[in-house]
């Protein structure tokens, strides 16, 4: 079975600070990895994804994530956050042999103070 | 806007009742997924359909059922509703299996 762990439940930052959200997964085979964002009152939106190739993935809105296979990690980063980045961020895994069901982490609520 | 539509946006009902949630996938997407988001359980996969056929089941209760119709829209039926079924229900779609899933705006269900 696949599982996803997000280390921080809540993060509070000031604008222009750097953000890093941790994500570790458990799955014995090849995985596809995703970060989704959910702005207040809105639906899930895809930030970025990793299927194969370069382990450093760039997404929308200045976000990037690095897949480290040896650590089973897919951490999300943004060098300088804005107030509009206030949202909940979800890491998700799709084990390729497990069908296309996404397993989500518990989410990290990020609050950026202006 | 992901292109996935869900109706209704909000639903308030009473315990013991039955409701139907509807999802229309993005144009061209063959696969539909249903997820439940609640405060205590987080985001949980419920069920997946591909081109009309059920392909995977997750933590879906026996009181819940779904189907995907020939025009590829899907419905999630929730019956004998309990207070604990109150949640946000998301539909997602993808072109094929193992492709990126795009999520709809969700249906917020409140069971009183």
PDB file of C-alpha atoms in Angstrom:
ATOM      1  CA  UNK A   1       0.000   0.000   0.000  1.00  0.00           C
ATOM      2  CA  UNK A   2       1.150   3.507  -0.654  1.00  0.00           C
ATOM      3  CA  UNK A   3       1.206   6.270   1.943  1.00  0.00           C
ATOM      4  CA  UNK A   4       2.258   9.903   2.075  1.00  0.00           C
ATOM      5  CA  UNK A   5       3.481  11.922   5.019  1.00  0.00           C
ATOM      6  CA  UNK A   6       3.683  15.685   5.177  1.00  0.00           C
ATOM      7  CA  UNK A   7       5.794  16.817   8.074  1.00  0.00           C
ATOM      8  CA  UNK A   8       4.249  20.158   8.867  1.00  0.00           C
ATOM      9  CA  UNK A   9       0.572  20.698   9.468  1.00  0.00           C
ATOM     10  CA  UNK A  10       0.838  24.479   9.719  1.00  0.00           C
ATOM     11  CA  UNK A  11       3.446  26.943   8.519  1.00  0.00           C
ATOM     12  CA  UNK A  12       3.388  30.687   9.114  1.00  0.00           C
ATOM     13  CA  UNK A  13       5.724  32.926   7.154  1.00  0.00           C
ATOM     14  CA  UNK A  14       6.207  36.547   6.272  1.00  0.00           C
ATOM     15  CA  UNK A  15       6.155  37.748   2.690  1.00  0.00           C
ATOM     16  CA  UNK A  16       9.464  37.296   0.853  1.00  0.00           C
ATOM     17  CA  UNK A  17      10.485  34.422   3.128  1.00  0.00           C
ATOM     18  CA  UNK A  18      11.482  31.120   1.580  1.00  0.00           C
ATOM     19  CA  UNK A  19       9.185  28.132   1.842  1.00  0.00           C
ATOM     20  CA  UNK A  20       9.996  24.458   1.973  1.00  0.00           C
ATOM     21  CA  UNK A  21       7.342  21.812   2.608  1.00  0.00           C
ATOM     22  CA  UNK A  22       8.377  18.269   3.272  1.00  0.00           C
ATOM     23  CA  UNK A  23       6.790  15.209   1.725  1.00  0.00           C
ATOM     24  CA  UNK A  24       7.806  11.588   2.162  1.00  0.00           C
ATOM     25  CA  UNK A  25       6.095   8.641   0.603  1.00  0.00           C
ATOM     26  CA  UNK A  26       6.062   4.935   1.078  1.00  0.00           C
ATOM     27  CA  UNK A  27       5.692   2.672  -1.929  1.00  0.00           C
ATOM     28  CA  UNK A  28       7.757  -0.223  -3.168  1.00  0.00           C
ATOM     29  CA  UNK A  29       7.702   0.542  -6.873  1.00  0.00           C
ATOM     30  CA  UNK A  30       7.809   3.361  -9.378  1.00  0.00           C
ATOM     31  CA  UNK A  31       5.734   6.382  -8.515  1.00  0.00           C
ATOM     32  CA  UNK A  32       4.303   9.508 -10.016  1.00  0.00           C
ATOM     33  CA  UNK A  33       4.435  12.463  -7.618  1.00  0.00           C
ATOM     34  CA  UNK A  34       2.303  15.578  -7.414  1.00  0.00           C
ATOM     35  CA  UNK A  35       1.827  18.734  -5.445  1.00  0.00           C
ATOM     36  CA  UNK A  36      -1.638  20.247  -5.428  1.00  0.00           C
ATOM     37  CA  UNK A  37      -2.694  23.538  -3.879  1.00  0.00           C
ATOM     38  CA  UNK A  38      -6.088  24.445  -2.471  1.00  0.00           C
ATOM     39  CA  UNK A  39      -6.701  28.164  -2.030  1.00  0.00           C
ATOM     40  CA  UNK A  40      -9.338  29.140   0.537  1.00  0.00           C
ATOM     41  CA  UNK A  41     -12.759  28.086  -0.682  1.00  0.00           C
ATOM     42  CA  UNK A  42     -11.439  26.700  -3.949  1.00  0.00           C
ATOM     43  CA  UNK A  43     -10.760  23.325  -5.512  1.00  0.00           C
ATOM     44  CA  UNK A  44      -7.483  21.496  -5.842  1.00  0.00           C
ATOM     45  CA  UNK A  45      -5.146  22.840  -8.494  1.00  0.00           C
ATOM     46  CA  UNK A  46      -2.064  21.103  -9.823  1.00  0.00           C
ATOM     47  CA  UNK A  47       1.154  22.922  -8.926  1.00  0.00           C
ATOM     48  CA  UNK A  48       3.617  20.488 -10.422  1.00  0.00           C
ATOM     49  CA  UNK A  49       4.223  16.827 -11.113  1.00  0.00           C
ATOM     50  CA  UNK A  50       7.034  14.362 -11.536  1.00  0.00           C
ATOM     51  CA  UNK A  51       6.750  11.297 -13.731  1.00  0.00           C
ATOM     52  CA  UNK A  52      10.341  10.692 -14.808  1.00  0.00           C
ATOM     53  CA  UNK A  53      13.469  12.498 -15.984  1.00  0.00           C
ATOM     54  CA  UNK A  54      15.028  15.512 -14.278  1.00  0.00           C
ATOM     55  CA  UNK A  55      14.288  15.150 -10.550  1.00  0.00           C
ATOM     56  CA  UNK A  56      14.056  18.915 -10.148  1.00  0.00           C
ATOM     57  CA  UNK A  57      10.630  19.899 -11.357  1.00  0.00           C
ATOM     58  CA  UNK A  58       9.421  23.424 -11.936  1.00  0.00           C
ATOM     59  CA  UNK A  59       5.757  24.233 -11.584  1.00  0.00           C
ATOM     60  CA  UNK A  60       3.468  27.197 -11.744  1.00  0.00           C
ATOM     61  CA  UNK A  61       3.716  30.363  -9.648  1.00  0.00           C
ATOM     62  CA  UNK A  62       7.435  29.969  -8.987  1.00  0.00           C
ATOM     63  CA  UNK A  63       7.182  26.642  -7.167  1.00  0.00           C
ATOM     64  CA  UNK A  64       9.616  23.792  -7.658  1.00  0.00           C
ATOM     65  CA  UNK A  65      10.069  20.357  -6.133  1.00  0.00           C
ATOM     66  CA  UNK A  66      12.911  17.904  -5.959  1.00  0.00           C
ATOM     67  CA  UNK A  67      12.469  14.149  -6.126  1.00  0.00           C
ATOM     68  CA  UNK A  68      15.093  12.329  -4.082  1.00  0.00           C
ATOM     69  CA  UNK A  69      14.539   8.655  -4.730  1.00  0.00           C
ATOM     70  CA  UNK A  70      16.919   7.440  -2.025  1.00  0.00           C
ATOM     71  CA  UNK A  71      15.017   9.425   0.580  1.00  0.00           C
ATOM     72  CA  UNK A  72      11.528   8.733  -0.811  1.00  0.00           C
ATOM     73  CA  UNK A  73      11.009  12.481  -0.699  1.00  0.00           C
ATOM     74  CA  UNK A  74       9.434  15.110  -2.910  1.00  0.00           C
ATOM     75  CA  UNK A  75       9.826  18.429  -1.117  1.00  0.00           C
ATOM     76  CA  UNK A  76       8.209  21.594  -2.396  1.00  0.00           C
ATOM     77  CA  UNK A  77      10.068  24.909  -2.417  1.00  0.00           C
ATOM     78  CA  UNK A  78       9.518  28.532  -3.265  1.00  0.00           C
ATOM     79  CA  UNK A  79      12.318  31.060  -2.777  1.00  0.00           C
ATOM     80  CA  UNK A  80      10.115  34.043  -1.953  1.00  0.00           C
ATOM     81  CA  UNK A  81       6.464  33.705  -0.953  1.00  0.00           C
ATOM     82  CA  UNK A  82       3.673  36.190  -1.429  1.00  0.00           C
ATOM     83  CA  UNK A  83       0.517  36.782   0.565  1.00  0.00           C
ATOM     84  CA  UNK A  84      -1.396  35.126  -2.275  1.00  0.00           C
ATOM     85  CA  UNK A  85       0.412  31.848  -1.561  1.00  0.00           C
ATOM     86  CA  UNK A  86      -1.719  31.426   1.543  1.00  0.00           C
ATOM     87  CA  UNK A  87      -3.346  28.061   0.935  1.00  0.00           C
ATOM     88  CA  UNK A  88      -3.272  24.396   1.838  1.00  0.00           C
ATOM     89  CA  UNK A  89      -0.716  22.302   0.002  1.00  0.00           C
ATOM     90  CA  UNK A  90      -1.102  18.590  -0.634  1.00  0.00           C
ATOM     91  CA  UNK A  91       1.520  16.127  -1.715  1.00  0.00           C
ATOM     92  CA  UNK A  92       0.145  13.098  -3.586  1.00  0.00           C
ATOM     93  CA  UNK A  93       1.509   9.832  -4.864  1.00  0.00           C
ATOM     94  CA  UNK A  94       0.310   7.488  -7.533  1.00  0.00           C
ATOM     95  CA  UNK A  95       2.057   4.170  -7.522  1.00  0.00           C
ATOM     96  CA  UNK A  96       2.214   3.033 -11.105  1.00  0.00           C
ATOM     97  CA  UNK A  97       1.373  -0.549 -10.277  1.00  0.00           C
ATOM     98  CA  UNK A  98      -1.459   0.536  -8.005  1.00  0.00           C
ATOM     99  CA  UNK A  99      -3.682   1.994 -10.660  1.00  0.00           C
ATOM    100  CA  UNK A 100      -4.212   5.703 -10.911  1.00  0.00           C
ATOM    101  CA  UNK A 101      -5.649   6.350  -7.488  1.00  0.00           C
ATOM    102  CA  UNK A 102      -3.942   9.230  -5.777  1.00  0.00           C
ATOM    103  CA  UNK A 103      -2.924   8.906  -2.160  1.00  0.00           C
ATOM    104  CA  UNK A 104      -2.722  12.304  -0.502  1.00  0.00           C
ATOM    105  CA  UNK A 105      -0.756  13.501   2.452  1.00  0.00           C
ATOM    106  CA  UNK A 106      -2.557  15.244   5.276  1.00  0.00           C
ATOM    107  CA  UNK A 107      -1.873  18.673   3.829  1.00  0.00           C
ATOM    108  CA  UNK A 108       0.077  21.675   5.097  1.00  0.00           C
ATOM    109  CA  UNK A 109      -1.720  24.919   5.771  1.00  0.00           C
ATOM    110  CA  UNK A 110       0.499  27.831   4.852  1.00  0.00           C
ATOM    111  CA  UNK A 111      -0.266  31.327   6.074  1.00  0.00           C
ATOM    112  CA  UNK A 112       1.751  34.150   4.602  1.00  0.00           C
ATOM    113  CA  UNK A 113       1.600  37.333   6.623  1.00  0.00           C
ATOM    114  CA  UNK A 114       1.709  40.553   4.628  1.00  0.00           C
TER     115      UNK A 114
ATOM    116  CA  UNK B   1     -10.951  26.504 -14.145  1.00  0.00           C
ATOM    117  CA  UNK B   2      -9.932  22.874 -14.673  1.00  0.00           C
ATOM    118  CA  UNK B   3     -12.743  22.026 -17.073  1.00  0.00           C
ATOM    119  CA  UNK B   4     -14.263  19.521 -14.655  1.00  0.00           C
ATOM    120  CA  UNK B   5     -17.737  20.520 -13.537  1.00  0.00           C
ATOM    121  CA  UNK B   6     -19.667  19.312 -10.521  1.00  0.00           C
ATOM    122  CA  UNK B   7     -23.221  19.884  -9.431  1.00  0.00           C
ATOM    123  CA  UNK B   8     -24.604  20.886  -7.072  1.00  0.00           C
ATOM    124  CA  UNK B   9     -22.093  23.129  -5.323  1.00  0.00           C
ATOM    125  CA  UNK B  10     -23.787  22.777  -1.976  1.00  0.00           C
ATOM    126  CA  UNK B  11     -26.212  20.231  -0.623  1.00  0.00           C
ATOM    127  CA  UNK B  12     -27.934  20.218   2.746  1.00  0.00           C
ATOM    128  CA  UNK B  13     -29.932  17.177   3.700  1.00  0.00           C
ATOM    129  CA  UNK B  14     -31.049  15.136   6.669  1.00  0.00           C
ATOM    130  CA  UNK B  15     -29.804  11.869   8.097  1.00  0.00           C
ATOM    131  CA  UNK B  16     -31.215   8.814   6.388  1.00  0.00           C
ATOM    132  CA  UNK B  17     -31.697  10.569   3.082  1.00  0.00           C
ATOM    133  CA  UNK B  18     -30.163   9.808  -0.312  1.00  0.00           C
ATOM    134  CA  UNK B  19     -28.383  12.249  -2.608  1.00  0.00           C
ATOM    135  CA  UNK B  20     -26.773  12.156  -6.024  1.00  0.00           C
ATOM    136  CA  UNK B  21     -23.697  14.138  -6.933  1.00  0.00           C
ATOM    137  CA  UNK B  22     -22.890  14.730 -10.576  1.00  0.00           C
ATOM    138  CA  UNK B  23     -19.584  15.196 -12.361  1.00  0.00           C
ATOM    139  CA  UNK B  24     -18.762  16.052 -15.954  1.00  0.00           C
ATOM    140  CA  UNK B  25     -15.123  15.375 -16.872  1.00  0.00           C
ATOM    141  CA  UNK B  26     -12.943  17.551 -19.055  1.00  0.00           C
ATOM    142  CA  UNK B  27     -13.596  17.175 -22.739  1.00  0.00           C
ATOM    143  CA  UNK B  28     -11.731  14.115 -23.976  1.00  0.00           C
ATOM    144  CA  UNK B  29     -11.046  12.633 -20.559  1.00  0.00           C
ATOM    145  CA  UNK B  30     -12.097   9.016 -20.211  1.00  0.00           C
ATOM    146  CA  UNK B  31     -11.313   8.449 -16.567  1.00  0.00           C
ATOM    147  CA  UNK B  32     -13.253   9.839 -13.609  1.00  0.00           C
ATOM    148  CA  UNK B  33     -12.314   9.658  -9.938  1.00  0.00           C
ATOM    149  CA  UNK B  34     -14.214  10.502  -6.775  1.00  0.00           C
ATOM    150  CA  UNK B  35     -12.570  11.733  -3.579  1.00  0.00           C
ATOM    151  CA  UNK B  36     -13.920  12.707  -0.176  1.00  0.00           C
ATOM    152  CA  UNK B  37     -12.339  15.491   1.851  1.00  0.00           C
ATOM    153  CA  UNK B  38     -13.229  15.720   5.520  1.00  0.00           C
ATOM    154  CA  UNK B  39     -11.571  17.304   8.517  1.00  0.00           C
ATOM    155  CA  UNK B  40     -10.846  14.037  10.270  1.00  0.00           C
ATOM    156  CA  UNK B  41      -9.985  11.806   7.303  1.00  0.00           C
ATOM    157  CA  UNK B  42      -8.344  14.278   4.947  1.00  0.00           C
ATOM    158  CA  UNK B  43      -8.515  13.558   1.228  1.00  0.00           C
ATOM    159  CA  UNK B  44      -9.523   9.983   0.535  1.00  0.00           C
ATOM    160  CA  UNK B  45      -9.892   8.200  -2.783  1.00  0.00           C
ATOM    161  CA  UNK B  46     -13.311   6.621  -3.192  1.00  0.00           C
ATOM    162  CA  UNK B  47     -13.642   5.099  -6.646  1.00  0.00           C
ATOM    163  CA  UNK B  48     -12.409   5.302 -10.218  1.00  0.00           C
ATOM    164  CA  UNK B  49     -14.082   4.702 -13.565  1.00  0.00           C
ATOM    165  CA  UNK B  50     -12.530   4.423 -16.979  1.00  0.00           C
ATOM    166  CA  UNK B  51     -14.688   4.616 -20.081  1.00  0.00           C
ATOM    167  CA  UNK B  52     -17.728   3.384 -18.203  1.00  0.00           C
ATOM    168  CA  UNK B  53     -16.081   0.598 -16.245  1.00  0.00           C
ATOM    169  CA  UNK B  54     -15.140   0.576 -12.583  1.00  0.00           C
ATOM    170  CA  UNK B  55     -11.364   0.278 -12.322  1.00  0.00           C
ATOM    171  CA  UNK B  56     -10.428   0.827  -8.692  1.00  0.00           C
ATOM    172  CA  UNK B  57     -12.094   1.162  -5.327  1.00  0.00           C
ATOM    173  CA  UNK B  58     -10.758   2.898  -2.280  1.00  0.00           C
ATOM    174  CA  UNK B  59     -12.347   3.673   1.047  1.00  0.00           C
ATOM    175  CA  UNK B  60     -15.880   3.756  -0.266  1.00  0.00           C
ATOM    176  CA  UNK B  61     -18.697   2.728   2.048  1.00  0.00           C
ATOM    177  CA  UNK B  62     -21.246   0.165   0.937  1.00  0.00           C
ATOM    178  CA  UNK B  63     -23.918   2.876   1.287  1.00  0.00           C
ATOM    179  CA  UNK B  64     -22.163   4.741  -1.509  1.00  0.00           C
ATOM    180  CA  UNK B  65     -22.190   3.799  -5.173  1.00  0.00           C
ATOM    181  CA  UNK B  66     -21.163   5.390  -8.418  1.00  0.00           C
ATOM    182  CA  UNK B  67     -21.404   4.930 -12.131  1.00  0.00           C
ATOM    183  CA  UNK B  68     -20.064   6.421 -15.318  1.00  0.00           C
ATOM    184  CA  UNK B  69     -22.469   6.854 -18.180  1.00  0.00           C
ATOM    185  CA  UNK B  70     -21.873   6.452 -21.941  1.00  0.00           C
ATOM    186  CA  UNK B  71     -21.429  10.223 -22.288  1.00  0.00           C
ATOM    187  CA  UNK B  72     -18.670   9.858 -19.645  1.00  0.00           C
ATOM    188  CA  UNK B  73     -20.316  11.916 -16.940  1.00  0.00           C
ATOM    189  CA  UNK B  74     -20.396  10.250 -13.559  1.00  0.00           C
ATOM    190  CA  UNK B  75     -22.716  10.196 -10.591  1.00  0.00           C
ATOM    191  CA  UNK B  76     -21.945   9.393  -6.980  1.00  0.00           C
ATOM    192  CA  UNK B  77     -24.921   8.154  -4.996  1.00  0.00           C
ATOM    193  CA  UNK B  78     -24.847   8.445  -1.217  1.00  0.00           C
ATOM    194  CA  UNK B  79     -27.646   6.744   0.699  1.00  0.00           C
ATOM    195  CA  UNK B  80     -28.741   6.303   4.317  1.00  0.00           C
ATOM    196  CA  UNK B  81     -26.756   9.419   5.051  1.00  0.00           C
ATOM    197  CA  UNK B  82     -25.140   9.900   8.438  1.00  0.00           C
ATOM    198  CA  UNK B  83     -23.766  13.006  10.115  1.00  0.00           C
ATOM    199  CA  UNK B  84     -20.256  11.770   9.439  1.00  0.00           C
ATOM    200  CA  UNK B  85     -20.843  11.833   5.694  1.00  0.00           C
ATOM    201  CA  UNK B  86     -20.704  15.607   5.775  1.00  0.00           C
ATOM    202  CA  UNK B  87     -17.696  16.466   3.636  1.00  0.00           C
ATOM    203  CA  UNK B  88     -16.481  17.969   0.423  1.00  0.00           C
ATOM    204  CA  UNK B  89     -16.747  15.517  -2.466  1.00  0.00           C
ATOM    205  CA  UNK B  90     -14.397  16.073  -5.356  1.00  0.00           C
ATOM    206  CA  UNK B  91     -14.469  14.616  -8.799  1.00  0.00           C
ATOM    207  CA  UNK B  92     -11.343  14.479 -10.924  1.00  0.00           C
ATOM    208  CA  UNK B  93     -10.707  13.373 -14.470  1.00  0.00           C
ATOM    209  CA  UNK B  94      -7.785  12.339 -16.624  1.00  0.00           C
ATOM    210  CA  UNK B  95      -7.295  11.484 -20.254  1.00  0.00           C
ATOM    211  CA  UNK B  96      -6.188   7.956 -19.548  1.00  0.00           C
ATOM    212  CA  UNK B  97      -5.069   5.922 -16.585  1.00  0.00           C
ATOM    213  CA  UNK B  98      -1.770   7.066 -15.072  1.00  0.00           C
ATOM    214  CA  UNK B  99      -2.235  10.572 -16.404  1.00  0.00           C
ATOM    215  CA  UNK B 100      -2.529  13.750 -14.373  1.00  0.00           C
ATOM    216  CA  UNK B 101      -5.857  14.196 -12.611  1.00  0.00           C
ATOM    217  CA  UNK B 102      -7.641  17.531 -12.789  1.00  0.00           C
ATOM    218  CA  UNK B 103     -10.104  18.333 -10.048  1.00  0.00           C
ATOM    219  CA  UNK B 104     -13.531  19.871 -10.109  1.00  0.00           C
ATOM    220  CA  UNK B 105     -14.783  22.525  -7.662  1.00  0.00           C
ATOM    221  CA  UNK B 106     -16.379  19.960  -5.401  1.00  0.00           C
ATOM    222  CA  UNK B 107     -19.787  19.466  -3.823  1.00  0.00           C
ATOM    223  CA  UNK B 108     -20.066  20.427  -0.182  1.00  0.00           C
ATOM    224  CA  UNK B 109     -22.466  18.065   1.558  1.00  0.00           C
ATOM    225  CA  UNK B 110     -23.919  18.881   4.946  1.00  0.00           C
ATOM    226  CA  UNK B 111     -25.973  16.215   6.680  1.00  0.00           C
ATOM    227  CA  UNK B 112     -28.081  17.520   9.547  1.00  0.00           C
TER     228      UNK B 112
END
